[in-house]
Amino acid sequence: MNKISATIPLQFDTGFSPFFAAEFDEALSWLAENRFDGIEICVSDPKRVNVEELNNKLRRHHLVVTAVSTGQARALEGISLTDSIREVRESAVQRLREHVDLAAAIGFPLVTIGLLRGAGNPGTKDRDLTYLAEALEVCAAYAECRQVELMVEPINRYETTLLNTVDETVAFLASVAGGEQIGILFDTFHANIEEADICHSLEKLGDRLLHLHFADSNRWLPGMGHIDFSQICDTLRKMNYGGYVSLETINMPDRMVVRSRSQTSLKQCFAGMKEGGL
Ligand code: LER
Ligand code: MN
């Protein structure tokens, strides 16, 4: 089995976690009790994080931060890397720099570029991608100096017009100065909508794959929809994937079920593999 992690909000609530931000300490105990190795934290404003307190809590629970999720800044404040207003784009780039600084202070987790890139607009796609390339160029250079790795998450067409598939994302990053240093975060929920063959897309990524979000076809826990996770886990083993598998599901049927079934859900994904264990 790969190392496992789950999304937990640090400052503001998210629909992708069975814990509210105010329950952060309870979430850490739950992760430790359920033998998670790490935590993916949703952070909207990194400057307001008490780094010392966070590091102490993580140490007490023997947890590492696997990734810093950045999309809340757009959801809550409306900033994005592709906004039509230059000052707004600049504030999104500045925010991403602050996420990188936070990562450098809490053990160098990966930093996600998900919905902070914006939802895009079919009519302005070329312009939006130019803005995104300009922003990523600045952020990639900043992250490299601080030894922090960035990763772009292909996201399905109903949430953004920008970078829906693995192929599109890899080709786009090849056109960005410094883009070869940016990895890929692969979310099985998005991939189930956009990829012709989930396992083939994973294989093509090879070492470019830095992190995974696990959610089923309906975004419930793995095993509660129709994605074949045993095939995915088998592919990860063949790829010698050494990164984390992180749960990012909605709270269905309700958050107490998500809490009580998370560990079993992940175990079953890996137990279903055809050849041995990870
Ligand atoms: C959004 O759909 C998602 O999957 C998140 O990981 C991105 O912020
Ligand atoms: Mn995701």
PDB file of C-alpha atoms and ligand atoms in Angstrom:
ATOM      1  CA  MET A   1       0.000   0.000   0.000  1.00  0.00           C
ATOM      2  CA  ASN A   2       1.183   3.509  -0.765  1.00  0.00           C
ATOM      3  CA  LYS A   3       1.534   6.134   1.940  1.00  0.00           C
ATOM      4  CA  ILE A   4      -1.882   7.666   2.606  1.00  0.00           C
ATOM      5  CA  SER A   5      -3.132  11.150   3.342  1.00  0.00           C
ATOM      6  CA  ALA A   6      -6.402  13.085   3.440  1.00  0.00           C
ATOM      7  CA  THR A   7      -7.583  16.625   2.788  1.00  0.00           C
ATOM      8  CA  ILE A   8      -8.157  18.688   5.939  1.00  0.00           C
ATOM      9  CA  PRO A   9      -8.899  22.432   6.022  1.00  0.00           C
ATOM     10  CA  LEU A  10      -6.733  24.608   8.258  1.00  0.00           C
ATOM     11  CA  GLN A  11      -8.552  27.959   8.058  1.00  0.00           C
ATOM     12  CA  PHE A  12     -11.888  27.708   6.237  1.00  0.00           C
ATOM     13  CA  ASP A  13     -14.262  24.821   5.645  1.00  0.00           C
ATOM     14  CA  THR A  14     -14.146  22.804   2.429  1.00  0.00           C
ATOM     15  CA  GLY A  15     -16.635  20.312   1.031  1.00  0.00           C
ATOM     16  CA  PHE A  16     -13.737  17.899   0.410  1.00  0.00           C
ATOM     17  CA  SER A  17     -13.085  16.915   4.004  1.00  0.00           C
ATOM     18  CA  PRO A  18     -15.133  15.159   6.705  1.00  0.00           C
ATOM     19  CA  PHE A  19     -13.805  17.739   9.203  1.00  0.00           C
ATOM     20  CA  PHE A  20     -14.530  21.443   9.570  1.00  0.00           C
ATOM     21  CA  ALA A  21     -11.567  23.811   9.963  1.00  0.00           C
ATOM     22  CA  ALA A  22     -12.553  24.325  13.622  1.00  0.00           C
ATOM     23  CA  GLU A  23     -12.099  20.565  14.102  1.00  0.00           C
ATOM     24  CA  PHE A  24      -8.448  20.573  12.932  1.00  0.00           C
ATOM     25  CA  ASP A  25      -7.107  19.037  16.162  1.00  0.00           C
ATOM     26  CA  GLU A  26      -9.789  16.339  16.082  1.00  0.00           C
ATOM     27  CA  ALA A  27      -8.843  15.656  12.453  1.00  0.00           C
ATOM     28  CA  LEU A  28      -5.186  15.141  13.413  1.00  0.00           C
ATOM     29  CA  SER A  29      -6.203  12.579  16.054  1.00  0.00           C
ATOM     30  CA  TRP A  30      -8.456  10.833  13.523  1.00  0.00           C
ATOM     31  CA  LEU A  31      -5.621  10.671  10.962  1.00  0.00           C
ATOM     32  CA  ALA A  32      -3.218   9.235  13.527  1.00  0.00           C
ATOM     33  CA  GLU A  33      -5.763   6.712  14.869  1.00  0.00           C
ATOM     34  CA  ASN A  34      -6.602   5.577  11.332  1.00  0.00           C
ATOM     35  CA  ARG A  35      -2.901   5.155  10.451  1.00  0.00           C
ATOM     36  CA  PHE A  36      -2.676   7.891   7.878  1.00  0.00           C
ATOM     37  CA  ASP A  37       0.914   8.907   7.141  1.00  0.00           C
ATOM     38  CA  GLY A  38       0.193  12.479   6.212  1.00  0.00           C
ATOM     39  CA  ILE A  39      -2.238  15.331   5.846  1.00  0.00           C
ATOM     40  CA  GLU A  40      -3.025  17.546   2.858  1.00  0.00           C
ATOM     41  CA  ILE A  41      -3.891  20.987   4.208  1.00  0.00           C
ATOM     42  CA  CYS A  42      -6.193  23.500   2.498  1.00  0.00           C
ATOM     43  CA  VAL A  43      -4.782  26.947   3.144  1.00  0.00           C
ATOM     44  CA  SER A  44      -6.386  30.127   1.906  1.00  0.00           C
ATOM     45  CA  ASP A  45      -4.060  32.691   3.482  1.00  0.00           C
ATOM     46  CA  PRO A  46      -0.612  31.280   4.344  1.00  0.00           C
ATOM     47  CA  LYS A  47       0.478  34.477   6.123  1.00  0.00           C
ATOM     48  CA  ARG A  48      -2.120  33.803   8.826  1.00  0.00           C
ATOM     49  CA  VAL A  49      -0.800  30.314   9.617  1.00  0.00           C
ATOM     50  CA  ASN A  50       0.949  29.874  12.970  1.00  0.00           C
ATOM     51  CA  VAL A  51       3.818  27.751  11.638  1.00  0.00           C
ATOM     52  CA  GLU A  52       5.342  26.844  14.995  1.00  0.00           C
ATOM     53  CA  GLU A  53       2.011  25.693  16.411  1.00  0.00           C
ATOM     54  CA  LEU A  54       1.259  23.689  13.247  1.00  0.00           C
ATOM     55  CA  ASN A  55       4.675  21.998  13.237  1.00  0.00           C
ATOM     56  CA  ASN A  56       4.295  21.083  16.927  1.00  0.00           C
ATOM     57  CA  LYS A  57       0.868  19.536  16.361  1.00  0.00           C
ATOM     58  CA  LEU A  58       2.114  17.543  13.370  1.00  0.00           C
ATOM     59  CA  ARG A  59       5.104  16.271  15.310  1.00  0.00           C
ATOM     60  CA  ARG A  60       2.894  15.179  18.211  1.00  0.00           C
ATOM     61  CA  HIS A  61       0.738  13.114  15.831  1.00  0.00           C
ATOM     62  CA  HIS A  62       3.678  11.803  13.736  1.00  0.00           C
ATOM     63  CA  LEU A  63       2.157  13.276  10.587  1.00  0.00           C
ATOM     64  CA  VAL A  64       3.812  15.046   7.664  1.00  0.00           C
ATOM     65  CA  VAL A  65       2.142  17.560   5.382  1.00  0.00           C
ATOM     66  CA  THR A  66       1.946  15.883   1.992  1.00  0.00           C
ATOM     67  CA  ALA A  67       0.569  18.836   0.036  1.00  0.00           C
ATOM     68  CA  VAL A  68      -0.639  22.394   0.472  1.00  0.00           C
ATOM     69  CA  SER A  69      -3.852  22.920  -1.439  1.00  0.00           C
ATOM     70  CA  THR A  70      -4.228  26.502  -2.715  1.00  0.00           C
ATOM     71  CA  GLY A  71      -7.628  26.641  -4.452  1.00  0.00           C
ATOM     72  CA  GLN A  72      -9.501  28.129  -1.479  1.00  0.00           C
ATOM     73  CA  ALA A  73      -7.972  31.551  -2.164  1.00  0.00           C
ATOM     74  CA  ARG A  74      -9.959  31.663  -5.396  1.00  0.00           C
ATOM     75  CA  ALA A  75     -13.132  30.200  -3.904  1.00  0.00           C
ATOM     76  CA  LEU A  76     -13.145  32.693  -1.020  1.00  0.00           C
ATOM     77  CA  GLU A  77     -11.527  35.809  -2.486  1.00  0.00           C
ATOM     78  CA  GLY A  78     -12.096  35.387  -6.215  1.00  0.00           C
ATOM     79  CA  ILE A  79      -8.409  35.757  -7.149  1.00  0.00           C
ATOM     80  CA  SER A  80      -6.975  33.634  -9.973  1.00  0.00           C
ATOM     81  CA  LEU A  81      -3.806  33.306 -12.041  1.00  0.00           C
ATOM     82  CA  THR A  82      -5.794  34.051 -15.230  1.00  0.00           C
ATOM     83  CA  ASP A  83      -8.075  36.891 -14.117  1.00  0.00           C
ATOM     84  CA  SER A  84      -8.611  39.548 -16.818  1.00  0.00           C
ATOM     85  CA  ILE A  85      -7.369  42.252 -14.409  1.00  0.00           C
ATOM     86  CA  ARG A  86      -3.572  42.382 -14.093  1.00  0.00           C
ATOM     87  CA  GLU A  87      -3.582  43.384 -10.403  1.00  0.00           C
ATOM     88  CA  VAL A  88      -5.777  40.389  -9.545  1.00  0.00           C
ATOM     89  CA  ARG A  89      -3.436  38.014 -11.422  1.00  0.00           C
ATOM     90  CA  GLU A  90      -0.501  39.532  -9.558  1.00  0.00           C
ATOM     91  CA  SER A  91      -2.199  39.020  -6.203  1.00  0.00           C
ATOM     92  CA  ALA A  92      -2.812  35.345  -7.114  1.00  0.00           C
ATOM     93  CA  VAL A  93       0.868  34.935  -8.029  1.00  0.00           C
ATOM     94  CA  GLN A  94       1.859  36.618  -4.761  1.00  0.00           C
ATOM     95  CA  ARG A  95      -0.485  34.267  -2.877  1.00  0.00           C
ATOM     96  CA  LEU A  96       1.126  31.253  -4.521  1.00  0.00           C
ATOM     97  CA  ARG A  97       4.558  32.557  -3.503  1.00  0.00           C
ATOM     98  CA  GLU A  98       3.262  32.720   0.074  1.00  0.00           C
ATOM     99  CA  HIS A  99       2.039  29.114  -0.192  1.00  0.00           C
ATOM    100  CA  VAL A 100       5.567  28.178  -1.330  1.00  0.00           C
ATOM    101  CA  ASP A 101       7.065  30.026   1.667  1.00  0.00           C
ATOM    102  CA  LEU A 102       4.688  28.163   3.982  1.00  0.00           C
ATOM    103  CA  ALA A 103       5.679  24.842   2.382  1.00  0.00           C
ATOM    104  CA  ALA A 104       9.372  25.630   2.974  1.00  0.00           C
ATOM    105  CA  ALA A 105       8.571  26.229   6.668  1.00  0.00           C
ATOM    106  CA  ILE A 106       6.579  23.023   7.269  1.00  0.00           C
ATOM    107  CA  GLY A 107       8.752  20.294   5.746  1.00  0.00           C
ATOM    108  CA  PHE A 108       8.587  20.993   1.979  1.00  0.00           C
ATOM    109  CA  PRO A 109       5.236  19.473   0.994  1.00  0.00           C
ATOM    110  CA  LEU A 110       4.100  19.762  -2.610  1.00  0.00           C
ATOM    111  CA  VAL A 111       2.078  22.856  -3.558  1.00  0.00           C
ATOM    112  CA  THR A 112      -0.984  22.345  -5.752  1.00  0.00           C
ATOM    113  CA  ILE A 113      -2.094  24.451  -8.698  1.00  0.00           C
ATOM    114  CA  GLY A 114      -5.711  23.444  -9.024  1.00  0.00           C
ATOM    115  CA  LEU A 115      -8.571  25.908  -9.242  1.00  0.00           C
ATOM    116  CA  LEU A 116      -6.343  28.875  -8.347  1.00  0.00           C
ATOM    117  CA  ARG A 117      -5.672  28.954 -12.107  1.00  0.00           C
ATOM    118  CA  GLY A 118      -9.266  30.067 -12.654  1.00  0.00           C
ATOM    119  CA  ALA A 119     -12.308  28.630 -14.388  1.00  0.00           C
ATOM    120  CA  GLY A 120     -11.362  30.112 -17.764  1.00  0.00           C
ATOM    121  CA  ASN A 121     -13.717  31.017 -20.546  1.00  0.00           C
ATOM    122  CA  PRO A 122     -14.023  29.232 -23.924  1.00  0.00           C
ATOM    123  CA  GLY A 123     -13.929  32.603 -25.722  1.00  0.00           C
ATOM    124  CA  THR A 124     -10.626  33.696 -24.165  1.00  0.00           C
ATOM    125  CA  LYS A 125      -8.802  30.377 -23.837  1.00  0.00           C
ATOM    126  CA  ASP A 126      -5.625  31.419 -25.719  1.00  0.00           C
ATOM    127  CA  ARG A 127      -5.325  34.597 -23.688  1.00  0.00           C
ATOM    128  CA  ASP A 128      -6.035  32.715 -20.434  1.00  0.00           C
ATOM    129  CA  LEU A 129      -3.320  30.159 -21.200  1.00  0.00           C
ATOM    130  CA  THR A 130      -0.861  32.967 -21.959  1.00  0.00           C
ATOM    131  CA  TYR A 131      -1.633  34.513 -18.571  1.00  0.00           C
ATOM    132  CA  LEU A 132      -1.286  31.116 -16.918  1.00  0.00           C
ATOM    133  CA  ALA A 133       2.096  30.508 -18.588  1.00  0.00           C
ATOM    134  CA  GLU A 134       3.347  33.928 -17.420  1.00  0.00           C
ATOM    135  CA  ALA A 135       2.209  33.237 -13.852  1.00  0.00           C
ATOM    136  CA  LEU A 136       3.661  29.730 -13.729  1.00  0.00           C
ATOM    137  CA  GLU A 137       6.998  30.934 -15.063  1.00  0.00           C
ATOM    138  CA  VAL A 138       7.334  33.331 -12.124  1.00  0.00           C
ATOM    139  CA  CYS A 139       6.074  30.769  -9.590  1.00  0.00           C
ATOM    140  CA  ALA A 140       8.291  27.940 -10.908  1.00  0.00           C
ATOM    141  CA  ALA A 141      11.414  30.098 -10.533  1.00  0.00           C
ATOM    142  CA  TYR A 142      10.354  31.188  -7.032  1.00  0.00           C
ATOM    143  CA  ALA A 143       9.600  27.601  -5.946  1.00  0.00           C
ATOM    144  CA  GLU A 144      12.856  26.240  -7.361  1.00  0.00           C
ATOM    145  CA  CYS A 145      14.916  28.704  -5.304  1.00  0.00           C
ATOM    146  CA  ARG A 146      13.113  27.485  -2.171  1.00  0.00           C
ATOM    147  CA  GLN A 147      13.328  23.772  -3.068  1.00  0.00           C
ATOM    148  CA  VAL A 148       9.558  23.438  -3.150  1.00  0.00           C
ATOM    149  CA  GLU A 149       7.840  21.416  -5.873  1.00  0.00           C
ATOM    150  CA  LEU A 150       4.732  22.684  -7.656  1.00  0.00           C
ATOM    151  CA  MET A 151       2.205  20.439  -9.348  1.00  0.00           C
ATOM    152  CA  VAL A 152      -0.653  21.164 -11.718  1.00  0.00           C
ATOM    153  CA  GLU A 153      -3.863  19.172 -11.379  1.00  0.00           C
ATOM    154  CA  PRO A 154      -5.805  18.443 -14.584  1.00  0.00           C
ATOM    155  CA  ILE A 155      -9.409  19.326 -13.661  1.00  0.00           C
ATOM    156  CA  ASN A 156     -12.578  18.313 -15.464  1.00  0.00           C
ATOM    157  CA  ARG A 157     -14.327  20.522 -18.040  1.00  0.00           C
ATOM    158  CA  TYR A 158     -17.270  21.374 -15.764  1.00  0.00           C
ATOM    159  CA  GLU A 159     -14.973  23.206 -13.324  1.00  0.00           C
ATOM    160  CA  THR A 160     -12.495  24.895 -15.684  1.00  0.00           C
ATOM    161  CA  THR A 161     -11.792  25.251 -19.403  1.00  0.00           C
ATOM    162  CA  LEU A 162      -8.047  25.289 -18.630  1.00  0.00           C
ATOM    163  CA  LEU A 163      -6.065  22.011 -18.629  1.00  0.00           C
ATOM    164  CA  ASN A 164      -8.636  19.217 -18.394  1.00  0.00           C
ATOM    165  CA  THR A 165      -6.492  16.253 -19.443  1.00  0.00           C
ATOM    166  CA  VAL A 166      -3.052  14.902 -18.636  1.00  0.00           C
ATOM    167  CA  ASP A 167      -1.879  15.266 -22.274  1.00  0.00           C
ATOM    168  CA  GLU A 168      -3.070  18.858 -22.487  1.00  0.00           C
ATOM    169  CA  THR A 169      -1.399  19.716 -19.176  1.00  0.00           C
ATOM    170  CA  VAL A 170       1.945  18.104 -20.031  1.00  0.00           C
ATOM    171  CA  ALA A 171       1.997  19.802 -23.475  1.00  0.00           C
ATOM    172  CA  PHE A 172       1.135  23.153 -21.898  1.00  0.00           C
ATOM    173  CA  LEU A 173       3.883  22.839 -19.257  1.00  0.00           C
ATOM    174  CA  ALA A 174       6.397  22.089 -22.020  1.00  0.00           C
ATOM    175  CA  SER A 175       5.665  25.567 -23.399  1.00  0.00           C
ATOM    176  CA  VAL A 176       6.276  27.305 -20.051  1.00  0.00           C
ATOM    177  CA  ALA A 177       9.794  28.443 -19.098  1.00  0.00           C
ATOM    178  CA  GLY A 178      10.672  26.263 -16.082  1.00  0.00           C
ATOM    179  CA  GLY A 179       7.539  24.186 -16.679  1.00  0.00           C
ATOM    180  CA  GLU A 180       9.552  20.966 -16.876  1.00  0.00           C
ATOM    181  CA  GLN A 181      10.088  21.256 -13.113  1.00  0.00           C
ATOM    182  CA  ILE A 182       6.346  21.319 -12.432  1.00  0.00           C
ATOM    183  CA  GLY A 183       4.801  17.928 -11.699  1.00  0.00           C
ATOM    184  CA  ILE A 184       1.304  16.524 -12.065  1.00  0.00           C
ATOM    185  CA  LEU A 185      -1.352  15.900  -9.428  1.00  0.00           C
ATOM    186  CA  PHE A 186      -3.684  13.208 -10.755  1.00  0.00           C
ATOM    187  CA  ASP A 187      -7.245  13.193  -9.390  1.00  0.00           C
ATOM    188  CA  THR A 188      -9.131   9.989 -10.203  1.00  0.00           C
ATOM    189  CA  PHE A 189     -12.498  11.793 -10.164  1.00  0.00           C
ATOM    190  CA  HIS A 190     -11.427  14.275 -12.849  1.00  0.00           C
ATOM    191  CA  ALA A 191      -9.588  11.558 -14.798  1.00  0.00           C
ATOM    192  CA  ASN A 192     -12.712   9.389 -14.885  1.00  0.00           C
ATOM    193  CA  ILE A 193     -14.441  12.221 -16.781  1.00  0.00           C
ATOM    194  CA  GLU A 194     -11.584  13.320 -19.027  1.00  0.00           C
ATOM    195  CA  GLU A 195      -9.154  10.453 -19.685  1.00  0.00           C
ATOM    196  CA  ALA A 196      -9.894   7.763 -22.273  1.00  0.00           C
ATOM    197  CA  ASP A 197      -7.950   5.214 -20.196  1.00  0.00           C
ATOM    198  CA  ILE A 198      -7.087   6.166 -16.608  1.00  0.00           C
ATOM    199  CA  CYS A 199      -4.269   3.623 -16.167  1.00  0.00           C
ATOM    200  CA  HIS A 200      -2.682   4.427 -19.520  1.00  0.00           C
ATOM    201  CA  SER A 201      -2.681   8.130 -18.616  1.00  0.00           C
ATOM    202  CA  LEU A 202      -1.002   7.324 -15.301  1.00  0.00           C
ATOM    203  CA  GLU A 203       1.641   5.188 -17.012  1.00  0.00           C
ATOM    204  CA  LYS A 204       2.420   7.955 -19.489  1.00  0.00           C
ATOM    205  CA  LEU A 205       3.147  10.324 -16.611  1.00  0.00           C
ATOM    206  CA  GLY A 206       5.929   8.184 -15.126  1.00  0.00           C
ATOM    207  CA  ASP A 207       8.089  10.273 -12.763  1.00  0.00           C
ATOM    208  CA  ARG A 208       6.061  13.363 -13.562  1.00  0.00           C
ATOM    209  CA  LEU A 209       3.331  12.000 -11.278  1.00  0.00           C
ATOM    210  CA  LEU A 210       3.908  13.596  -7.867  1.00  0.00           C
ATOM    211  CA  HIS A 211       0.632  13.132  -6.017  1.00  0.00           C
ATOM    212  CA  LEU A 212      -2.805  11.525  -6.305  1.00  0.00           C
ATOM    213  CA  HIS A 213      -6.285  12.489  -5.180  1.00  0.00           C
ATOM    214  CA  PHE A 214      -8.482   9.435  -4.717  1.00  0.00           C
ATOM    215  CA  ALA A 215     -12.254   9.796  -5.106  1.00  0.00           C
ATOM    216  CA  ASP A 216     -14.669   7.529  -6.942  1.00  0.00           C
ATOM    217  CA  SER A 217     -16.673   8.352 -10.103  1.00  0.00           C
ATOM    218  CA  ASN A 218     -19.368  10.090  -7.999  1.00  0.00           C
ATOM    219  CA  ARG A 219     -16.709  11.719  -5.795  1.00  0.00           C
ATOM    220  CA  TRP A 220     -17.679   9.452  -2.890  1.00  0.00           C
ATOM    221  CA  LEU A 221     -15.069   7.294  -1.160  1.00  0.00           C
ATOM    222  CA  PRO A 222     -13.196   4.845  -3.419  1.00  0.00           C
ATOM    223  CA  GLY A 223     -15.307   1.703  -3.735  1.00  0.00           C
ATOM    224  CA  MET A 224     -18.605   3.609  -3.581  1.00  0.00           C
ATOM    225  CA  GLY A 225     -18.717   4.389  -7.302  1.00  0.00           C
ATOM    226  CA  HIS A 226     -17.628   2.560 -10.448  1.00  0.00           C
ATOM    227  CA  ILE A 227     -13.901   3.341 -10.879  1.00  0.00           C
ATOM    228  CA  ASP A 228     -11.715   0.215 -10.818  1.00  0.00           C
ATOM    229  CA  PHE A 229      -9.247   1.158  -8.091  1.00  0.00           C
ATOM    230  CA  SER A 230      -7.582  -2.247  -8.060  1.00  0.00           C
ATOM    231  CA  GLN A 231      -6.377  -1.586 -11.629  1.00  0.00           C
ATOM    232  CA  ILE A 232      -5.182   1.877 -10.640  1.00  0.00           C
ATOM    233  CA  CYS A 233      -3.271   0.538  -7.612  1.00  0.00           C
ATOM    234  CA  ASP A 234      -1.780  -2.194  -9.759  1.00  0.00           C
ATOM    235  CA  THR A 235      -0.590   0.431 -12.243  1.00  0.00           C
ATOM    236  CA  LEU A 236       0.922   2.518  -9.434  1.00  0.00           C
ATOM    237  CA  ARG A 237       2.848  -0.507  -8.211  1.00  0.00           C
ATOM    238  CA  LYS A 238       4.164  -1.230 -11.709  1.00  0.00           C
ATOM    239  CA  MET A 239       5.252   2.402 -11.966  1.00  0.00           C
ATOM    240  CA  ASN A 240       7.016   2.164  -8.580  1.00  0.00           C
ATOM    241  CA  TYR A 241       5.031   5.206  -7.529  1.00  0.00           C
ATOM    242  CA  GLY A 242       6.455   6.256  -4.169  1.00  0.00           C
ATOM    243  CA  GLY A 243       4.261   9.275  -3.464  1.00  0.00           C
ATOM    244  CA  TYR A 244       1.089   9.657  -1.449  1.00  0.00           C
ATOM    245  CA  VAL A 245      -2.473   8.708  -2.231  1.00  0.00           C
ATOM    246  CA  SER A 246      -4.659  11.400  -0.696  1.00  0.00           C
ATOM    247  CA  LEU A 247      -8.394  11.186  -0.122  1.00  0.00           C
ATOM    248  CA  GLU A 248     -10.350  14.114  -1.542  1.00  0.00           C
ATOM    249  CA  THR A 249     -14.002  13.132  -1.520  1.00  0.00           C
ATOM    250  CA  ILE A 250     -17.306  14.833  -0.883  1.00  0.00           C
ATOM    251  CA  ASN A 251     -19.211  14.091   2.322  1.00  0.00           C
ATOM    252  CA  MET A 252     -21.596  11.507   0.923  1.00  0.00           C
ATOM    253  CA  PRO A 253     -23.645   9.832   2.211  1.00  0.00           C
ATOM    254  CA  ASP A 254     -22.533  11.959   5.208  1.00  0.00           C
ATOM    255  CA  ARG A 255     -19.310  13.007   6.906  1.00  0.00           C
ATOM    256  CA  MET A 256     -19.568  10.451   9.720  1.00  0.00           C
ATOM    257  CA  VAL A 257     -19.669   7.637   7.150  1.00  0.00           C
ATOM    258  CA  VAL A 258     -16.679   9.191   5.375  1.00  0.00           C
ATOM    259  CA  ARG A 259     -14.785   9.253   8.677  1.00  0.00           C
ATOM    260  CA  SER A 260     -15.630   5.697   9.612  1.00  0.00           C
ATOM    261  CA  ARG A 261     -15.051   4.166   6.150  1.00  0.00           C
ATOM    262  CA  SER A 262     -11.976   6.060   4.877  1.00  0.00           C
ATOM    263  CA  GLN A 263      -9.285   3.708   6.076  1.00  0.00           C
ATOM    264  CA  THR A 264     -11.162   0.576   4.946  1.00  0.00           C
ATOM    265  CA  SER A 265     -11.896   2.171   1.587  1.00  0.00           C
ATOM    266  CA  LEU A 266      -8.192   2.784   0.931  1.00  0.00           C
ATOM    267  CA  LYS A 267      -7.149  -0.644   2.217  1.00  0.00           C
ATOM    268  CA  GLN A 268      -9.645  -2.301  -0.125  1.00  0.00           C
ATOM    269  CA  CYS A 269      -8.327  -0.378  -3.130  1.00  0.00           C
ATOM    270  CA  PHE A 270      -4.882  -1.833  -2.578  1.00  0.00           C
ATOM    271  CA  ALA A 271      -6.051  -5.285  -1.471  1.00  0.00           C
ATOM    272  CA  GLY A 272      -7.871  -5.716  -4.782  1.00  0.00           C
ATOM    273  CA  MET A 273      -4.631  -5.671  -6.733  1.00  0.00           C
ATOM    274  CA  LYS A 274      -3.889  -8.583  -9.000  1.00  0.00           C
ATOM    275  CA  GLU A 275      -0.209  -8.971  -8.147  1.00  0.00           C
ATOM    276  CA  GLY A 276       0.946  -8.905  -4.522  1.00  0.00           C
ATOM    277  CA  GLY A 277       0.808  -5.735  -2.447  1.00  0.00           C
ATOM    278  CA  LEU A 278       2.351  -2.311  -2.616  1.00  0.00           C
TER     279      LEU A 278
HETATM  280  C1  LER B   1     -11.113  20.555  -7.532  1.00  0.00           C
HETATM  281  O1  LER B   1     -12.075  19.910  -8.246  1.00  0.00           O
HETATM  282  C2  LER B   1     -10.065  19.640  -7.037  1.00  0.00           C
HETATM  283  O2  LER B   1      -9.998  18.491  -7.390  1.00  0.00           O
HETATM  284  C3  LER B   1      -9.100  20.194  -6.101  1.00  0.00           C
HETATM  285  O3  LER B   1      -8.096  19.266  -5.834  1.00  0.00           O
HETATM  286  C4  LER B   1      -8.513  21.447  -6.682  1.00  0.00           C
HETATM  287  O4  LER B   1      -8.481  22.495  -5.859  1.00  0.00           O
HETATM  288 MN    MN B   2      -8.407  17.123  -6.634  1.00  0.00          MN
END
